[in-house]
């Protein structure tokens, strides 16, 4: 099967030319899954999930990273550098490996999920854990990019947002028009800005007739945009969005206001409840941060008045990198001595022993 290549498929909307190497790990073209259960519970007839966990490193970051690293390669960069709460570093490390470039990543010490740290190491990045928050790690990465001549691949690099806007294109291509609402988590605020860019570019190109309202959600303990001021010590179980001073703050606020949308806060309990709902009701296992948009939809259900409105929730990453939060596995596993105990626990009617 000939798998589509994201850089080529959307090239007329991307900063790529004949000189740009078309690297790929199979990013993008993620499934838009129609809700079978949660939508009904919420009284929404057209609820969809854009599941970004199927990207090669397990998150939406791969869409932007393939563009940023291809451009770094094209422009002869010596290597790439980023700060990260985990997913960006995993993605940068993977695409740098693919491009044959060295990667340097700076993460907040103790602040990222073990699966993400492991990915960065596995893909061969040089990993530095710095005391303090993501915001401090980002300052270090920006400084390193200038002083060590490494290409910064955080979302301050416009190629990242250019790549991430392809998710908006895919949604429109699949639905035939923009949704009425887009719900998503907000951390460093690059993704909400990128989606808005994508929907607006598609409308300018005549590929969609309308624009969605954006509904972004921060974790309550890390909600600078909601509070209107930086949060020096952000706290939340959703480590991916534990950010107190988002780099794309202004563009996120613009996207919110231009779209007639909202940016609100959801608590850790609400995030973990949404994470459990997605897994149990829909078969979608996402990381805590990725459940924030759905937590927002549950909490602020009244934002969507028309039951027939088309609502898309972006699920930004797989649950496998940070599996534990929200699940008490031990209490849900029965330890048994034999088959008899299993049958007894299930309470099922038993037929005679099968002969085969
Ligand atoms: N969801 C996940 C799984 C993320 O990893 C991130 C951000 C977000 C949502 C928020 O997106 O920052 O564009 O508003 N992760 C970054 C990182 C910060 O370093 O991996 P955003």
XYZ file of C-alpha atoms and ligand atoms in Angstrom:
377
model
C 0.000 0.000 0.000
C 1.243 3.453 -0.875
C 1.001 5.461 2.303
C 0.450 9.189 1.841
C 3.275 11.560 2.669
C 2.180 14.571 4.737
C 4.821 16.968 3.369
C 3.892 16.135 -0.201
C 0.159 15.836 0.228
C -0.303 19.335 1.692
C 2.754 20.943 0.050
C 0.828 23.876 -1.440
C 0.039 24.972 2.136
C 3.488 24.179 3.576
C 6.838 25.985 3.410
C 8.334 23.201 1.300
C 9.915 23.490 -2.118
C 11.836 21.275 -4.530
C 14.941 21.558 -2.316
C 13.154 20.354 0.838
C 13.956 16.740 1.708
C 10.708 14.761 2.034
C 11.463 12.838 5.185
C 8.672 10.805 6.752
C 7.999 8.364 9.555
C 4.364 7.965 8.509
C 3.003 10.995 10.365
C -0.466 12.494 9.942
C -3.594 11.050 8.332
C -4.862 10.122 11.760
C -8.344 8.710 12.273
C -11.403 10.872 12.847
C -13.525 8.547 14.939
C -17.233 9.025 15.396
C -18.312 8.703 19.006
C -20.557 5.731 19.631
C -21.353 6.286 23.305
C -20.148 9.550 24.850
C -21.960 11.650 22.259
C -25.227 9.904 23.057
C -24.659 10.422 26.794
C -24.053 14.119 26.206
C -26.940 14.516 23.789
C -24.675 15.247 20.802
C -25.455 13.544 17.513
C -22.226 14.415 15.719
C -19.320 14.053 18.114
C -15.939 13.016 16.666
C -12.490 12.335 18.073
C -9.383 13.284 16.101
C -7.031 10.654 17.510
C -3.466 11.881 17.207
C -2.070 8.998 19.244
C -1.541 6.997 16.048
C 1.286 9.288 14.930
C 4.706 7.565 14.815
C 5.944 8.823 18.183
C 2.469 8.803 19.710
C 1.461 12.471 19.559
C 0.453 15.325 17.241
C 3.933 16.815 17.570
C 5.107 14.682 14.651
C 3.115 16.814 12.188
C 5.083 19.931 13.055
C 8.367 18.172 13.646
C 8.525 16.610 10.191
C 8.354 20.117 8.684
C 10.750 21.736 11.198
C 13.366 19.003 10.809
C 13.049 18.852 7.016
C 13.637 22.628 6.910
C 16.574 22.334 9.317
C 18.073 19.743 6.991
C 17.395 21.855 3.919
C 19.016 24.893 5.505
C 22.102 22.960 6.601
C 21.518 23.200 10.362
C 24.113 21.505 12.547
C 21.466 19.903 14.754
C 18.200 20.602 16.541
C 17.339 21.647 20.093
C 14.086 21.857 22.025
C 12.612 22.141 25.483
C 9.747 19.837 26.270
C 7.225 18.433 28.684
C 7.929 15.138 26.883
C 6.207 14.710 23.553
C 8.093 17.399 21.652
C 11.386 15.901 22.793
C 10.345 12.392 21.740
C 9.284 13.708 18.351
C 12.351 15.920 17.831
C 14.637 13.021 18.729
C 12.887 10.648 16.314
C 12.863 13.020 13.341
C 16.449 14.093 14.003
C 17.429 10.412 13.924
C 15.497 9.987 10.688
C 17.274 13.025 9.196
C 20.688 12.009 10.512
C 21.003 15.133 12.669
C 21.990 15.330 16.348
C 19.250 16.364 18.798
C 19.598 18.113 22.149
C 16.596 18.194 24.465
C 16.062 20.018 27.748
C 13.293 18.839 30.060
C 12.108 19.927 33.511
C 13.762 17.492 35.968
C 11.225 14.976 37.284
C 8.531 16.697 35.249
C 7.939 14.401 32.311
C 6.377 10.962 31.908
C 8.897 8.093 31.937
C 7.814 6.732 28.534
C 8.580 10.074 26.891
C 11.992 10.399 28.527
C 12.766 6.882 27.412
C 11.792 7.681 23.829
C 14.174 10.651 23.674
C 16.996 8.454 24.964
C 16.095 5.564 22.645
C 16.098 7.801 19.554
C 19.589 8.930 20.535
C 19.064 12.509 21.698
C 21.336 14.147 24.261
C 18.963 14.704 27.147
C 19.380 17.356 29.848
C 17.060 17.558 32.865
C 17.097 21.045 34.350
C 15.800 22.019 37.790
C 12.605 24.045 37.505
C 9.680 24.325 35.161
C 9.176 23.866 31.422
C 9.435 27.624 31.037
C 12.988 27.495 32.414
C 13.851 24.623 30.078
C 12.551 26.678 27.152
C 14.734 29.643 28.096
C 17.741 27.312 28.092
C 16.780 25.825 24.702
C 16.347 29.278 23.131
C 19.761 30.324 24.460
C 21.364 27.088 23.240
C 19.938 27.533 19.769
C 21.586 30.936 19.532
C 24.903 30.071 21.173
C 25.477 26.540 19.852
C 24.053 27.100 16.375
C 21.328 24.493 16.773
C 17.907 24.890 15.141
C 15.190 25.515 17.730
C 12.278 23.155 17.038
C 9.862 24.377 19.706
C 6.674 26.006 18.473
C 8.475 29.370 18.411
C 9.762 27.937 15.136
C 6.977 28.795 12.643
C 7.569 25.577 10.683
C 6.200 23.639 13.649
C 2.834 25.404 13.521
C 2.798 25.153 9.730
C 2.998 21.378 10.034
C 0.491 21.137 12.865
C -2.178 22.998 10.920
C -2.468 19.928 8.649
C -4.668 18.355 11.328
C -7.285 21.028 10.599
C -6.989 20.258 6.873
C -7.557 16.552 7.480
C -10.672 17.214 9.549
C -12.168 19.406 6.822
C -11.158 16.973 4.059
C -12.909 14.175 5.904
C -16.056 16.007 7.036
C -16.404 18.061 3.835
C -16.509 21.286 5.870
C -15.237 22.685 9.167
C -16.849 21.379 12.338
C -18.960 23.780 14.379
C -16.759 23.345 17.460
C -13.223 22.147 18.110
C -12.338 21.135 21.685
C -8.674 20.676 22.597
C -6.114 20.928 25.411
C -3.903 24.022 25.729
C -0.356 24.012 27.125
C 2.254 26.076 25.353
C -0.690 27.138 23.150
C 0.916 26.269 19.817
C -1.658 23.710 18.761
C -4.736 25.898 19.176
C -2.908 28.594 17.177
C -1.972 26.070 14.472
C -5.530 24.751 14.115
C -6.842 28.269 13.730
C -4.240 28.983 11.045
C -5.241 25.794 9.242
C -8.982 26.473 9.246
C -8.433 30.070 8.110
C -6.091 29.055 5.276
C -8.545 26.427 4.114
C -11.343 28.964 4.085
C -9.206 31.420 2.107
C -8.567 28.607 -0.403
C -12.285 27.893 -0.664
C -12.012 24.430 0.869
C -14.341 25.175 3.768
C -17.321 27.493 4.018
C -17.136 28.236 7.736
C -14.802 28.337 10.727
C -15.254 26.460 14.006
C -15.514 27.945 17.473
C -12.412 26.934 19.402
C -12.751 25.653 22.958
C -9.350 25.264 24.624
C -8.746 23.808 28.085
C -5.921 24.293 30.536
C -5.401 22.336 33.715
C -6.702 24.318 36.705
C -3.278 24.347 38.392
C -1.590 25.517 35.193
C -4.073 27.945 33.684
C -2.221 31.203 32.941
C -4.415 32.155 29.967
C -7.608 31.628 31.982
C -6.226 33.620 34.905
C -4.680 36.284 32.680
C -1.293 36.049 34.370
C 1.700 33.661 34.394
C 1.681 30.805 36.915
C 5.173 30.543 38.461
C 4.703 27.022 39.851
C 2.269 25.174 37.582
C 0.835 21.971 39.042
C -1.209 19.254 37.356
C -1.239 15.514 36.832
C -1.312 16.277 33.088
C 2.448 16.847 32.825
C 2.301 17.621 29.081
C 0.408 20.848 29.773
C 2.151 21.805 33.026
C 3.169 25.187 31.646
C 2.932 28.524 33.452
C 3.933 30.964 30.713
C 2.909 29.737 27.252
C 5.114 30.830 24.346
C 2.113 31.252 22.016
C -0.093 33.040 24.551
C -1.006 36.001 22.322
C -1.829 33.975 19.226
C -3.965 31.584 21.302
C -5.981 34.478 22.720
C -6.399 35.869 19.209
C -7.572 32.474 17.922
C -10.026 32.202 20.811
C -11.461 35.670 20.217
C -11.573 35.560 16.427
C -13.391 32.233 16.559
C -15.865 33.373 19.217
C -14.557 30.588 21.433
C -13.335 30.076 24.994
C -10.277 29.014 26.939
C -11.313 27.574 30.297
C -9.870 25.417 33.077
C -10.575 21.811 34.064
C -9.414 20.180 37.297
C -7.167 17.138 37.514
C -10.124 15.049 38.717
C -12.140 16.133 35.683
C -9.221 15.336 33.371
C -8.758 11.852 34.830
C -12.505 11.156 34.763
C -12.541 12.072 31.061
C -9.518 9.850 30.483
C -11.373 6.904 32.026
C -14.529 7.676 30.054
C -12.674 7.741 26.740
C -11.037 4.401 27.410
C -14.062 2.609 28.800
C -16.798 4.117 26.661
C -15.002 4.544 23.357
C -11.926 2.296 23.406
C -9.582 5.286 23.176
C -6.605 5.335 25.543
C -5.055 8.791 25.784
C -2.596 10.529 28.050
C -3.964 12.791 30.809
C -3.358 16.071 28.914
C -5.113 14.655 25.866
C -8.304 14.169 27.864
C -8.525 17.870 28.810
C -10.614 18.783 25.748
C -13.139 16.057 26.513
C -13.158 17.066 30.186
C -13.982 20.559 28.934
C -16.831 19.303 26.786
C -18.334 17.376 29.695
C -17.946 20.325 32.077
C -19.030 23.054 29.672
C -21.587 21.008 27.741
C -23.882 24.031 27.478
C -21.416 25.752 25.138
C -22.890 23.574 22.386
C -26.577 24.372 22.102
C -27.605 22.507 18.957
C -27.642 18.701 19.432
C -26.852 18.311 15.731
C -23.750 20.537 15.871
C -20.605 18.881 14.553
C -18.147 18.724 17.445
C -14.569 17.475 17.165
C -12.446 16.730 20.245
C -8.720 16.533 19.549
C -7.064 13.659 21.421
C -3.462 14.809 21.266
C -1.535 11.685 22.298
C -1.537 8.009 23.192
C -2.036 6.840 26.763
C 0.829 4.363 26.658
C 3.612 6.790 27.582
C 1.996 7.773 30.884
C -0.343 4.886 31.620
C -0.907 5.016 35.365
C -2.696 8.276 36.300
C -6.408 7.709 36.875
C -6.348 3.923 36.983
C -6.133 1.745 40.082
C -4.980 -1.402 38.334
C -4.300 -3.507 41.411
C -7.837 -3.177 42.756
C -9.281 -4.234 39.391
C -7.274 -7.409 38.923
C -8.594 -10.602 40.562
C -5.945 -13.001 41.762
C -7.239 -16.554 41.449
C -6.019 -20.092 42.098
C -7.896 -21.901 39.351
C -10.519 -21.851 36.612
C -13.263 -22.549 39.153
C -12.613 -19.212 40.833
C -12.735 -17.415 37.504
C -16.113 -18.950 36.655
C -17.420 -18.189 40.107
C -16.281 -14.562 39.920
C -17.779 -14.089 36.480
C -21.046 -15.563 37.796
C -21.653 -17.208 34.449
C -23.645 -20.335 33.825
C -21.266 -23.213 33.282
C -21.668 -25.889 30.630
C -19.936 -29.299 30.805
C -16.203 -29.383 30.095
C -15.540 -28.953 26.395
C -13.903 -31.960 24.783
C -11.819 -30.057 22.196
N -1.403 17.434 24.549
C -0.222 16.828 24.599
C -0.196 15.345 24.636
C 0.975 17.589 24.602
O 2.140 16.973 24.639
C 0.892 18.991 24.575
C 2.081 19.821 24.592
C -0.398 19.573 24.514
C -1.506 18.769 24.506
C -0.591 21.046 24.446
O -0.259 21.544 23.198
O 1.515 23.106 23.895
O 0.538 23.230 21.615
O -0.777 23.926 23.603
N 3.263 19.384 24.758
C 4.505 20.163 24.619
C 5.709 19.258 24.714
C 4.562 21.374 25.434
O 6.797 19.730 25.088
O 5.600 18.094 24.385
P 0.272 23.040 23.060
